[in-house]
Coordinates of N, CA, C and O in Angstrom, one line a residue:
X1 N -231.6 66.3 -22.9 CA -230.5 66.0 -22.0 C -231.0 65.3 -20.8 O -232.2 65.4 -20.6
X2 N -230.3 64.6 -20.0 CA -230.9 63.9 -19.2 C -230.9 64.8 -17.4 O -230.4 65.9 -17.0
X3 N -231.6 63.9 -16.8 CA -231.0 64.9 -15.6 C -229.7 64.4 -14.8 O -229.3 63.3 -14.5
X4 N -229.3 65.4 -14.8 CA -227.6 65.6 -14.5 C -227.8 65.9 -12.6 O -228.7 66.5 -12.2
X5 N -227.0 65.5 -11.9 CA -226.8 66.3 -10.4 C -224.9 66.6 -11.0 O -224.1 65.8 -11.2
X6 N -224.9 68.0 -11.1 CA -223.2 68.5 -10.6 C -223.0 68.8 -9.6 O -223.6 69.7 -8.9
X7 N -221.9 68.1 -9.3 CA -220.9 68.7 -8.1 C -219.6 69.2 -8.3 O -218.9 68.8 -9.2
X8 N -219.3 70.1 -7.7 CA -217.7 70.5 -7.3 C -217.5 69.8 -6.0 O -218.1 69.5 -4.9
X9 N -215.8 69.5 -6.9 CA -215.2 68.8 -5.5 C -213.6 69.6 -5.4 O -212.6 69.6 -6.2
X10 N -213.8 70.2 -4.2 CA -212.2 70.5 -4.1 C -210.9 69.4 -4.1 O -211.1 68.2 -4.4
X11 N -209.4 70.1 -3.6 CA -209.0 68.6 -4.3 C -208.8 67.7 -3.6 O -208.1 66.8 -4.0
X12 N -209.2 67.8 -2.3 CA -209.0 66.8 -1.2 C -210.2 65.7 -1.8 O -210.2 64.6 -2.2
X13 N -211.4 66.8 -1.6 CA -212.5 65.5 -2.2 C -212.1 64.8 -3.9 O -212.6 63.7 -4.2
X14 N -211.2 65.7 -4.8 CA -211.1 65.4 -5.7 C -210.0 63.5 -5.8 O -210.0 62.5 -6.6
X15 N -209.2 63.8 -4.4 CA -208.9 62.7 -4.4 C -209.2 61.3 -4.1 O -208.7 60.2 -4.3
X16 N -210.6 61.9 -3.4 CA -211.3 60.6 -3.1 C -212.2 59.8 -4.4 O -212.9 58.9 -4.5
X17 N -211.6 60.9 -5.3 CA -212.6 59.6 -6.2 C -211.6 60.0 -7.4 O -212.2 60.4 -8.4
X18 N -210.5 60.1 -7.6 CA -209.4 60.0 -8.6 C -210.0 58.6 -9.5 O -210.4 58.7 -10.6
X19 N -210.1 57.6 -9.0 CA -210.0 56.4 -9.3 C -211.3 56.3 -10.5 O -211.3 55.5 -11.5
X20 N -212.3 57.3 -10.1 CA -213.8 57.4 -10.8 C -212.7 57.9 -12.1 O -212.4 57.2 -13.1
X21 N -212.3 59.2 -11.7 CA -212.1 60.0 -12.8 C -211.2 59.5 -13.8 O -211.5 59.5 -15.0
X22 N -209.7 58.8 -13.3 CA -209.2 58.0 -14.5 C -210.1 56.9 -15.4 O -210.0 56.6 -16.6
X23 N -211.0 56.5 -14.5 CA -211.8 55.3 -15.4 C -212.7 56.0 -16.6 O -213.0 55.5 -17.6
X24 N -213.1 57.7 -16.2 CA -213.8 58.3 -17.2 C -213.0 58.3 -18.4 O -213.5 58.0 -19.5
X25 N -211.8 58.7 -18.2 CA -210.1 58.8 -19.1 C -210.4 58.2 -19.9 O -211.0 58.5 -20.9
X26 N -209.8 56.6 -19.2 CA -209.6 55.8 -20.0 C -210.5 55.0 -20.8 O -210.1 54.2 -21.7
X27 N -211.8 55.2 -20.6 CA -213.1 55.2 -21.6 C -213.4 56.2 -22.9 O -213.8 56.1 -24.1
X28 N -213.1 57.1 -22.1 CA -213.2 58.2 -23.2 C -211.8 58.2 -24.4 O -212.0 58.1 -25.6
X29 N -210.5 58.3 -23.8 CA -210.0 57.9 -25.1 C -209.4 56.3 -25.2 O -208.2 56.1 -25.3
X30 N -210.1 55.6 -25.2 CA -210.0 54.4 -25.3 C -210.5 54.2 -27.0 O -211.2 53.2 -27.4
X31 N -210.2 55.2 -27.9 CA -210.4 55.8 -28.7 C -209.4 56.0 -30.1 O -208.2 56.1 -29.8
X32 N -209.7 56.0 -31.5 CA -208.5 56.7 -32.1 C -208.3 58.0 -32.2 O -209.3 58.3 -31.5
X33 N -207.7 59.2 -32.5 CA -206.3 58.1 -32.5 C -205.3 58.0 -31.5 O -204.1 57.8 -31.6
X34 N -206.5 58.4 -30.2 CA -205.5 58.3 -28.7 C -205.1 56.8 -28.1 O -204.1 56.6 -27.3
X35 N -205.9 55.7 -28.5 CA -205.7 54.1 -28.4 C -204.4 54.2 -28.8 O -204.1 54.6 -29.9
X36 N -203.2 53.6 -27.7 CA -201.6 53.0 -27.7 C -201.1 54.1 -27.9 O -199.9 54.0 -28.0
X37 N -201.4 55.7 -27.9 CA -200.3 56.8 -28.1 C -199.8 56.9 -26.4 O -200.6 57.0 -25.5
X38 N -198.3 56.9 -26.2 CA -198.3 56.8 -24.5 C -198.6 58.3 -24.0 O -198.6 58.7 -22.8
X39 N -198.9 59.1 -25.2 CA -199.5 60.4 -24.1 C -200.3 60.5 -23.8 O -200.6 61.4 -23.0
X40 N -201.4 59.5 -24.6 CA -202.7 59.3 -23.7 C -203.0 58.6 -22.7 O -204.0 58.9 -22.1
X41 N -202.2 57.6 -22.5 CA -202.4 56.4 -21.4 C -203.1 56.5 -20.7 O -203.7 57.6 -20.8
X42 N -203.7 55.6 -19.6 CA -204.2 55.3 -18.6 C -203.2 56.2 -17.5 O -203.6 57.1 -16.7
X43 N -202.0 55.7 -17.7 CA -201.0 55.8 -16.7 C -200.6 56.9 -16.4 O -200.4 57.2 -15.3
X44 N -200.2 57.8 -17.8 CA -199.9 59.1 -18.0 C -200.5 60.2 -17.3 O -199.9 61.1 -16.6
X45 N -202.2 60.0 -17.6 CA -203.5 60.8 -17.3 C -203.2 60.6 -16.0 O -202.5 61.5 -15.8
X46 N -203.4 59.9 -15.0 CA -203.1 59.3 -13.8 C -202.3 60.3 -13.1 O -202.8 61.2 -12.4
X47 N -201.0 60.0 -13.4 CA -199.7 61.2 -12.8 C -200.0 62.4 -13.2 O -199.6 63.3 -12.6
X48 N -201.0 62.7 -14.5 CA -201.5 64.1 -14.4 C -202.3 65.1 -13.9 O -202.2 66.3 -14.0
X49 N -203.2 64.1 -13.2 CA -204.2 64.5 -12.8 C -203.8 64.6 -11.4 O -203.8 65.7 -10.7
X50 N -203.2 63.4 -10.8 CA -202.8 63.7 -9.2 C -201.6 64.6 -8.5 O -201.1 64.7 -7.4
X51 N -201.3 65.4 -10.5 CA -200.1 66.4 -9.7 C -200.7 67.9 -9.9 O -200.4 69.0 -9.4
X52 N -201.8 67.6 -10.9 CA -202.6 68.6 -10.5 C -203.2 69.1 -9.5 O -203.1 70.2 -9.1
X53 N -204.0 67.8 -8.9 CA -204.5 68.2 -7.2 C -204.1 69.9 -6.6 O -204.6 71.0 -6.4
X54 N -202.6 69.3 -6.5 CA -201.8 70.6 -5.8 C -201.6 71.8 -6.3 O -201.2 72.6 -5.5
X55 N -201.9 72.1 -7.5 CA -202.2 72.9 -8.3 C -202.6 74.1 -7.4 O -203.2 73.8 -6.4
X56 N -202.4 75.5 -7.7 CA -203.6 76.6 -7.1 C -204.6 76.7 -7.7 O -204.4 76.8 -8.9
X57 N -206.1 76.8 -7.1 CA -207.3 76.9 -7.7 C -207.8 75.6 -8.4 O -208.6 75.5 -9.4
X58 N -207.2 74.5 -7.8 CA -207.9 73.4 -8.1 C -208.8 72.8 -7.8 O -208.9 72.2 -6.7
X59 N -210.0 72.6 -9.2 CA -210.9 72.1 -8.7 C -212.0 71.0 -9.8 O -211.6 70.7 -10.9
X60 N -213.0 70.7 -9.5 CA -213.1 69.3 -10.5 C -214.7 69.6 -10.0 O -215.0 69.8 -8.9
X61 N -215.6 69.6 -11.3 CA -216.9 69.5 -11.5 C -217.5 68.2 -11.9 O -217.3 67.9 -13.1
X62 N -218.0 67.6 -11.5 CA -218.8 66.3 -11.8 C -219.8 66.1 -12.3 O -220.6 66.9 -11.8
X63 N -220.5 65.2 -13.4 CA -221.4 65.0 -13.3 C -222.4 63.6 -13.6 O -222.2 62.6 -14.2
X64 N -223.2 63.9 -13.0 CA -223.7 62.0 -12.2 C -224.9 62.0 -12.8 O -225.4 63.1 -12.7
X65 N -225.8 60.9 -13.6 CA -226.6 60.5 -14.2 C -228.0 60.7 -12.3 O -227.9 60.2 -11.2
X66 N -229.0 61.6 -12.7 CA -229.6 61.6 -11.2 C -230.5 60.1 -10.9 O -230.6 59.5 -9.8
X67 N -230.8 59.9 -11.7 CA -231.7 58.3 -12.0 C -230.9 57.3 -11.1 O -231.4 56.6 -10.2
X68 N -229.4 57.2 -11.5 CA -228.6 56.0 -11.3 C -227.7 56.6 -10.9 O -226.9 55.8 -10.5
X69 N -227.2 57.8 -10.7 CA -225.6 58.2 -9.9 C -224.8 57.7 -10.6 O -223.7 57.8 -10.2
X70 N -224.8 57.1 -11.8 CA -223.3 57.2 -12.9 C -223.2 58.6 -13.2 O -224.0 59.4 -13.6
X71 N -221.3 58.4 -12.7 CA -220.5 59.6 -13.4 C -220.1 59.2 -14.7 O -219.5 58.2 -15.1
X72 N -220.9 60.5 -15.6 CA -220.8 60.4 -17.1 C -219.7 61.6 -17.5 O -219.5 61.8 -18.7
X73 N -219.2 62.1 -16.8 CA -218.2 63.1 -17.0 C -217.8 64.1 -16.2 O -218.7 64.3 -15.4
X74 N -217.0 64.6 -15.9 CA -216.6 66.0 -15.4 C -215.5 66.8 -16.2 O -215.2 66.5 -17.4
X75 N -215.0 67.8 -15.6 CA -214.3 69.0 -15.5 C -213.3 69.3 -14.8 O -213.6 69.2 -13.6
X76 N -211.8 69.9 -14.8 CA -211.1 70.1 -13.8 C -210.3 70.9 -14.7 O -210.4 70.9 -16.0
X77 N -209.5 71.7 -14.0 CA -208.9 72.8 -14.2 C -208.2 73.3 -12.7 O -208.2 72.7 -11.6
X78 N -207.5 74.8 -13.1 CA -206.6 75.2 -11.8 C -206.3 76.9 -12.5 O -206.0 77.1 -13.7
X79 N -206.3 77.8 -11.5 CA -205.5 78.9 -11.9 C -204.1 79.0 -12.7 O -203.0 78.5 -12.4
X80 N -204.6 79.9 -14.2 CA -203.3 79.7 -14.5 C -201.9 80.4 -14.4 O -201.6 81.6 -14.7
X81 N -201.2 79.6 -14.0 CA -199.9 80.1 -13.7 C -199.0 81.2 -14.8 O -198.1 80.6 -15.4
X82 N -199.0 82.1 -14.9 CA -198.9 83.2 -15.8 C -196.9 82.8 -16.4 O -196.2 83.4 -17.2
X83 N -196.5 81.4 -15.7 CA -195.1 81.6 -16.4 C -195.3 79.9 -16.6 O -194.3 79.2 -16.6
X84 N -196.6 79.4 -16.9 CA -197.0 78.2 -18.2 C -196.2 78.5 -19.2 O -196.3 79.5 -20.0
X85 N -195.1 77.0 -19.2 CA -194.5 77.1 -21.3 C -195.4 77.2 -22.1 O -195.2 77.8 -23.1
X86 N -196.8 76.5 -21.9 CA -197.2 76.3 -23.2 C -198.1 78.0 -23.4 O -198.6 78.3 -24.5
X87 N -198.1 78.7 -22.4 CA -199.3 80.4 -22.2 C -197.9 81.2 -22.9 O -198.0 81.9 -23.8
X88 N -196.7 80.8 -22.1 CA -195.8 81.8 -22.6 C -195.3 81.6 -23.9 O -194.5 82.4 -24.2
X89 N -195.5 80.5 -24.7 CA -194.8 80.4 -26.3 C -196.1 80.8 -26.8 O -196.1 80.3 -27.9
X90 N -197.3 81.5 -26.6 CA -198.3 81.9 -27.2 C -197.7 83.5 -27.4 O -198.4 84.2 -28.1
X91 N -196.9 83.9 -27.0 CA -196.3 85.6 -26.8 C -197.4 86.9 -27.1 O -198.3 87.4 -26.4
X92 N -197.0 87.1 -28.1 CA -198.2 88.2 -28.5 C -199.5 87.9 -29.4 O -200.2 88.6 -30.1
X93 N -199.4 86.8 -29.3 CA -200.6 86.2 -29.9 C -202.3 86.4 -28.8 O -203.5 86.4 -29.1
X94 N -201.4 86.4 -27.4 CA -202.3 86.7 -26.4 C -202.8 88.3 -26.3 O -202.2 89.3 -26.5
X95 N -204.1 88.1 -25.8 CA -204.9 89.4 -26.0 C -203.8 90.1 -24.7 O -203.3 89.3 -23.8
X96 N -203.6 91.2 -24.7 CA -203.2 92.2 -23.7 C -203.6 91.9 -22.1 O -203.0 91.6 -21.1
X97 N -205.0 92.0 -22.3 CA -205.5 92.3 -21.3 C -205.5 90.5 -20.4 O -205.9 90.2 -19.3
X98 N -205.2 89.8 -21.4 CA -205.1 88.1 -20.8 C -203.6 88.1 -20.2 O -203.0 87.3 -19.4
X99 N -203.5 88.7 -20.5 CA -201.4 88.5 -20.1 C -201.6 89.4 -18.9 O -201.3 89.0 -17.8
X100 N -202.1 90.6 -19.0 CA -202.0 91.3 -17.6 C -203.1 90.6 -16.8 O -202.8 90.7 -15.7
X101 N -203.9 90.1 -16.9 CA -205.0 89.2 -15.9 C -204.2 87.3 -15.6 O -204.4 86.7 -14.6
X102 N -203.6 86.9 -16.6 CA -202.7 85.8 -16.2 C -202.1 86.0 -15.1 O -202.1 85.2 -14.2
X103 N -201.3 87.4 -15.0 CA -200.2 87.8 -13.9 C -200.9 88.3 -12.6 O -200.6 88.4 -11.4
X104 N -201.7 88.4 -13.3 CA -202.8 89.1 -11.8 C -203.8 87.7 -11.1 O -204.8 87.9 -10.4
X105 N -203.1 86.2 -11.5 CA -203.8 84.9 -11.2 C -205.0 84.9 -11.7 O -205.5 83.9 -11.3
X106 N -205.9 85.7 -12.6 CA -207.1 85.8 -12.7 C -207.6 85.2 -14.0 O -208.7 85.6 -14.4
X107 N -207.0 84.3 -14.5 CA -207.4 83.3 -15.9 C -207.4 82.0 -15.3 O -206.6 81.4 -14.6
X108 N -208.7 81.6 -15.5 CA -208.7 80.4 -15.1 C -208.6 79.1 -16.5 O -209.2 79.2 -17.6
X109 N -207.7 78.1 -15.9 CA -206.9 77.4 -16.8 C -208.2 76.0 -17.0 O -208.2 75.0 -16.2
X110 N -209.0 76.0 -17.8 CA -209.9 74.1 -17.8 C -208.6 73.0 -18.9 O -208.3 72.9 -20.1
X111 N -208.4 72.5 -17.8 CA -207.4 71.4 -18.4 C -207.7 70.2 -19.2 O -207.1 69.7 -20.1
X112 N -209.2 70.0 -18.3 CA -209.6 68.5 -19.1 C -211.1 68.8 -19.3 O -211.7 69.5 -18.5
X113 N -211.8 68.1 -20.3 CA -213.3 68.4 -20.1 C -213.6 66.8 -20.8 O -212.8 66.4 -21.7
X114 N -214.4 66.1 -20.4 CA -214.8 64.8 -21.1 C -216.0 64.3 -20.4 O -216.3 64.5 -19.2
X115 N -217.1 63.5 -21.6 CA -217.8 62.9 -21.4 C -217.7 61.5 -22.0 O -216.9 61.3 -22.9
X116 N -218.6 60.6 -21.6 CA -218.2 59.0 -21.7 C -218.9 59.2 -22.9 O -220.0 59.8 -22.9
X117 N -218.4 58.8 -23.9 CA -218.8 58.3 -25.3 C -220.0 57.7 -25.5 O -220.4 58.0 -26.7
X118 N -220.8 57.0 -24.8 CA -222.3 56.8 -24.6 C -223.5 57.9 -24.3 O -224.7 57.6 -24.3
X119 N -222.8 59.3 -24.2 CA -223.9 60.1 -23.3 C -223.2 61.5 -24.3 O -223.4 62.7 -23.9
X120 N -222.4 61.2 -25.6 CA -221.7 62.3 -25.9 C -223.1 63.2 -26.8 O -224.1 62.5 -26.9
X121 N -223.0 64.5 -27.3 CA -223.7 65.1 -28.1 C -225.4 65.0 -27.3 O -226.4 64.7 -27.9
X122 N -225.3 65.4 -25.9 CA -226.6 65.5 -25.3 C -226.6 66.7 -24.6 O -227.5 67.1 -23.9
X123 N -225.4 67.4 -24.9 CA -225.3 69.0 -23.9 C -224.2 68.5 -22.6 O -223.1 68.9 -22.6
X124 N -224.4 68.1 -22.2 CA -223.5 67.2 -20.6 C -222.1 68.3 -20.9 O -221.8 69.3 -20.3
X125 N -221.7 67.9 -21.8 CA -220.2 68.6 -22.0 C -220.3 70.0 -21.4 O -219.6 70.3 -20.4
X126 N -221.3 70.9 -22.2 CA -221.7 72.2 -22.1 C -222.4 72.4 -20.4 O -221.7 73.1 -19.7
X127 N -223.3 71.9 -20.0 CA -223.3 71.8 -18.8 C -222.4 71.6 -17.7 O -222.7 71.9 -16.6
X128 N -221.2 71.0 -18.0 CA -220.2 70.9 -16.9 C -219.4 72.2 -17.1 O -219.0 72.8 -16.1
X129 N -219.1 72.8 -18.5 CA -218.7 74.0 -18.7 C -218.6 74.9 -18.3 O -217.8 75.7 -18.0
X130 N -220.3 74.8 -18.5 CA -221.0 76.3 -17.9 C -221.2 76.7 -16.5 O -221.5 77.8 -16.0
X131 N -220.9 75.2 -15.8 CA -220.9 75.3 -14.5 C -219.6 75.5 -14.1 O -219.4 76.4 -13.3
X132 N -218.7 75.0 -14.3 CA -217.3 75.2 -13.6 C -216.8 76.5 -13.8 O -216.3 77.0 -12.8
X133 N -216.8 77.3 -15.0 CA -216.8 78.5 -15.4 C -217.5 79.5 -14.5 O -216.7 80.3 -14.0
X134 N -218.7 79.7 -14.0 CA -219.7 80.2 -13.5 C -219.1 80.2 -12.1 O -219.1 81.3 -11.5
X135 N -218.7 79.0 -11.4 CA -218.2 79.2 -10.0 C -216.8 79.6 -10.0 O -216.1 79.3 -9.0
X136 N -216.1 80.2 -11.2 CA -214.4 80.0 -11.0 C -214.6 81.9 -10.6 O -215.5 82.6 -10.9
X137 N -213.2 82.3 -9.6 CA -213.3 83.3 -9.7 C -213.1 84.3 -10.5 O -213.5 85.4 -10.7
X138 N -212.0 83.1 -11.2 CA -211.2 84.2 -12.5 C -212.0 84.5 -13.5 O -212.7 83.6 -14.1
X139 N -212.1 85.9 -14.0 CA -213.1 86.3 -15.0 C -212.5 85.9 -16.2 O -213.0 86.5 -17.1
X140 N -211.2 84.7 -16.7 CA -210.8 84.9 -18.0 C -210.9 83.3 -17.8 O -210.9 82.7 -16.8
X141 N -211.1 82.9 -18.9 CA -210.8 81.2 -18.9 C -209.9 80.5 -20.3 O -210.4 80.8 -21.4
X142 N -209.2 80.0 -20.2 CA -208.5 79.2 -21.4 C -208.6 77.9 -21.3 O -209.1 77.3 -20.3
X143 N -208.0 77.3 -22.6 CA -207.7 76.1 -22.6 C -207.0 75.6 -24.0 O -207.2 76.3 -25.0
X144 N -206.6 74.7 -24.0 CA -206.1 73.8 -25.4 C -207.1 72.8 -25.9 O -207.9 72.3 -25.1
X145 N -207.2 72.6 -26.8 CA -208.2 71.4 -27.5 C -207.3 71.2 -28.7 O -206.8 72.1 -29.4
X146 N -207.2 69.4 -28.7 CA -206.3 69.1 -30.1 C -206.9 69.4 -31.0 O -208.1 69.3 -30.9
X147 N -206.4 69.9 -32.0 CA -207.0 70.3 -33.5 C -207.5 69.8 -34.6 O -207.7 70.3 -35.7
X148 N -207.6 68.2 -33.9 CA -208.6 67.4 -34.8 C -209.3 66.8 -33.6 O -208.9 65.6 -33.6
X149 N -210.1 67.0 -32.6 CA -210.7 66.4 -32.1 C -212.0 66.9 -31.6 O -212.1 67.6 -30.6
X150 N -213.0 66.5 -32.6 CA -214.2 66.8 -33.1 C -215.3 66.3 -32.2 O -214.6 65.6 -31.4
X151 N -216.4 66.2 -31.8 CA -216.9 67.8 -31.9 C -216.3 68.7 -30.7 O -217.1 69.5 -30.3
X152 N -215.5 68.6 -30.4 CA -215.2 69.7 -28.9 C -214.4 70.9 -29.6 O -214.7 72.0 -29.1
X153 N -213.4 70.8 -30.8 CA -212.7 71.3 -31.5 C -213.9 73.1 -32.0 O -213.7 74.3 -31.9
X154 N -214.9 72.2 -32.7 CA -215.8 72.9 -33.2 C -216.8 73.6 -31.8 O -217.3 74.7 -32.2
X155 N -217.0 73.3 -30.9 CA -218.1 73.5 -30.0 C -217.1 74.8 -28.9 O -217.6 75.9 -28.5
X156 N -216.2 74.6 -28.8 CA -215.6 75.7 -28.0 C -215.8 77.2 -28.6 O -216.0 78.2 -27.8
X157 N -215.7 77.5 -30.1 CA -215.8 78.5 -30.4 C -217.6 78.8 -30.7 O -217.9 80.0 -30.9
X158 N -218.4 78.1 -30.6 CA -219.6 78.4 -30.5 C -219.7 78.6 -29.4 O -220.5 79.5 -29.3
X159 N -219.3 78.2 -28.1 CA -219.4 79.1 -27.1 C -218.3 80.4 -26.5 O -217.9 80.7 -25.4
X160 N -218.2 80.6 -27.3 CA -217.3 82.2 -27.2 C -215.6 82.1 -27.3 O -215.0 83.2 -27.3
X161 N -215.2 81.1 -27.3 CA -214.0 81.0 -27.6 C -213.1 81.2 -28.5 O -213.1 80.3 -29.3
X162 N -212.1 82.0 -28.6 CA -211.5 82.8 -29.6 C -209.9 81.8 -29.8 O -209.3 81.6 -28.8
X163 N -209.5 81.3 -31.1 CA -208.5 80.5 -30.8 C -207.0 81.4 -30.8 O -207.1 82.2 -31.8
X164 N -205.9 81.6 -30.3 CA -205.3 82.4 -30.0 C -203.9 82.0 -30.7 O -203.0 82.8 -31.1
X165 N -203.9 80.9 -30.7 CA -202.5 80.3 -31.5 C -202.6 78.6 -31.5 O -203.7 78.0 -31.5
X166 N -201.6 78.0 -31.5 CA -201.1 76.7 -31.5 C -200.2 76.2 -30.7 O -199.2 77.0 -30.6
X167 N -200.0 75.3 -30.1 CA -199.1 74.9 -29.3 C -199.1 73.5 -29.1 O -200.1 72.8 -29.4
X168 N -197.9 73.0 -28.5 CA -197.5 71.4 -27.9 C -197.5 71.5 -26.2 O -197.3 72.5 -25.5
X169 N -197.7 70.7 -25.8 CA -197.6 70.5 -24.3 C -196.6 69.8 -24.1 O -196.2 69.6 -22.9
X170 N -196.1 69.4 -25.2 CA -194.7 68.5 -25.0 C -194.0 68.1 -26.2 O -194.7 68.0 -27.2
X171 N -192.9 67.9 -26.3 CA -192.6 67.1 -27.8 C -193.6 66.2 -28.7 O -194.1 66.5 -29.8
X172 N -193.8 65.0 -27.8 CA -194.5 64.0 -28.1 C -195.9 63.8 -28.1 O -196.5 62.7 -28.1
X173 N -196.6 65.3 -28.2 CA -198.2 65.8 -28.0 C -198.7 65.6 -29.0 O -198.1 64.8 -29.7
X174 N -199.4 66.0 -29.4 CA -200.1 66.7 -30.8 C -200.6 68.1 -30.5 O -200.6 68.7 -29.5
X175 N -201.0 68.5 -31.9 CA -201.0 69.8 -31.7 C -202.2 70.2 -31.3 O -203.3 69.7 -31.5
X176 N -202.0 71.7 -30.5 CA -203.2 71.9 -29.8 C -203.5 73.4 -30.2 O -202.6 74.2 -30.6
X177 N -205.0 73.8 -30.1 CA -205.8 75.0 -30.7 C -205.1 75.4 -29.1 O -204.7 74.6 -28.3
X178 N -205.1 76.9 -28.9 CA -205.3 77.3 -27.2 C -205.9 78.7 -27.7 O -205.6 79.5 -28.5
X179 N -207.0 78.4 -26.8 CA -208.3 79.0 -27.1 C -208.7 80.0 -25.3 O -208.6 79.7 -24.1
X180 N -208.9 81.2 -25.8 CA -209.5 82.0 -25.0 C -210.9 82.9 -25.0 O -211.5 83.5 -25.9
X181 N -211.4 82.5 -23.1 CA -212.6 83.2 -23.5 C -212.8 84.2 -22.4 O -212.7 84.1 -21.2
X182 N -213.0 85.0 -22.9 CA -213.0 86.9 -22.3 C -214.1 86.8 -21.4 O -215.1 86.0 -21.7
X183 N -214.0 87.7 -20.2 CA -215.1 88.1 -19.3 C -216.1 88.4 -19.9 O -216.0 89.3 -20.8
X184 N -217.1 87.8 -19.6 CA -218.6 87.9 -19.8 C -219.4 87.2 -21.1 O -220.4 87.6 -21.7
X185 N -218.5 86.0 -21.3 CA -219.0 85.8 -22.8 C -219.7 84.4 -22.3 O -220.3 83.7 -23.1

């Protein structure tokens, strides 16, 4: 793996470099079969990411090539909000103790995780992981991963992630694993 410098940036700082982060986007799925789908867009990701900012518990891990200061990926996520459509059509498919820790603010939600397609399958992914996780307060963490998109699909549950059901984030989504990972794993 190469040497990496990570940062956290809260989301004030996260806004000063929005502009970095959509260009990681739109390299990364500049891709099939996210190329022309409009839920992937440039534009979409964009309005996604800057309404997350406001989010509670938002925050965005970086990481920068140390040689040359290219950002080759980060991390962002936000506390999850325990009356999420897509947490609450998971019903009892959710562990007990995630539903009473959802309501208790204490699941932390990773929304997005990417690395630039030049630098993929070197650990970086797992590295920004393990760091944003590591500084989050919430002892629970989730997330969605489309259910054909390889290798992230496969690599979540090697690191401790249990898939919990299926879900859409929207009509026009594709479908997504949502995957949970328990304190201390």
């Amino acid at each position: 793996m190469p040497q990496l410098d990570l940062s956290r940036h809260t989301p004030a700082a996260s806004k000063a470099i929005a502009d970095d982060l959509v260009d990681v986007y739109s390299e990364v799925y500049d891709a099939e079969p996210y190329r022309g789908d409009p839920f992937f867009s440039t534009n979409t990701y964009a309005d996604r990411i800057h309404a997350a900012f406001d989010m509670p518990g938002f925050e965005v891990v970086t990481a920068h090539l140390a040689d040359t200061g290219q950002l080759v990926g980060y991390v962002h996520g936000v506390t999850l909000a325990a009356d999420k459509p897509w947490w609450v059509s998971l019903g009892d498919q959710r562990p007990g103790e995630a539903q009473a820790a959802a309501e208790a603010e204490q699941v932390f939600w990773l929304r997005e995780l990417m690395v630039l397609p030049a630098f993929g399958n070197r650990g970086i992914g797992r590295s920004l992981h393990d760091a944003m996780v590591a500084g989050r307060s919430e002892p629970w963490t989730t997330l969605t991963c489309i259910t054909d998109n390889e290798p992230a699909r496969s690599a979540y549950p090697r690191w401790g992630y249990q898939v919990t059901g299926q879900i859409k984030h929207a009509p026009e989504s594709p479908l997504y694993d949502a995957m949970i990972l328990p304190p201390g794993l």
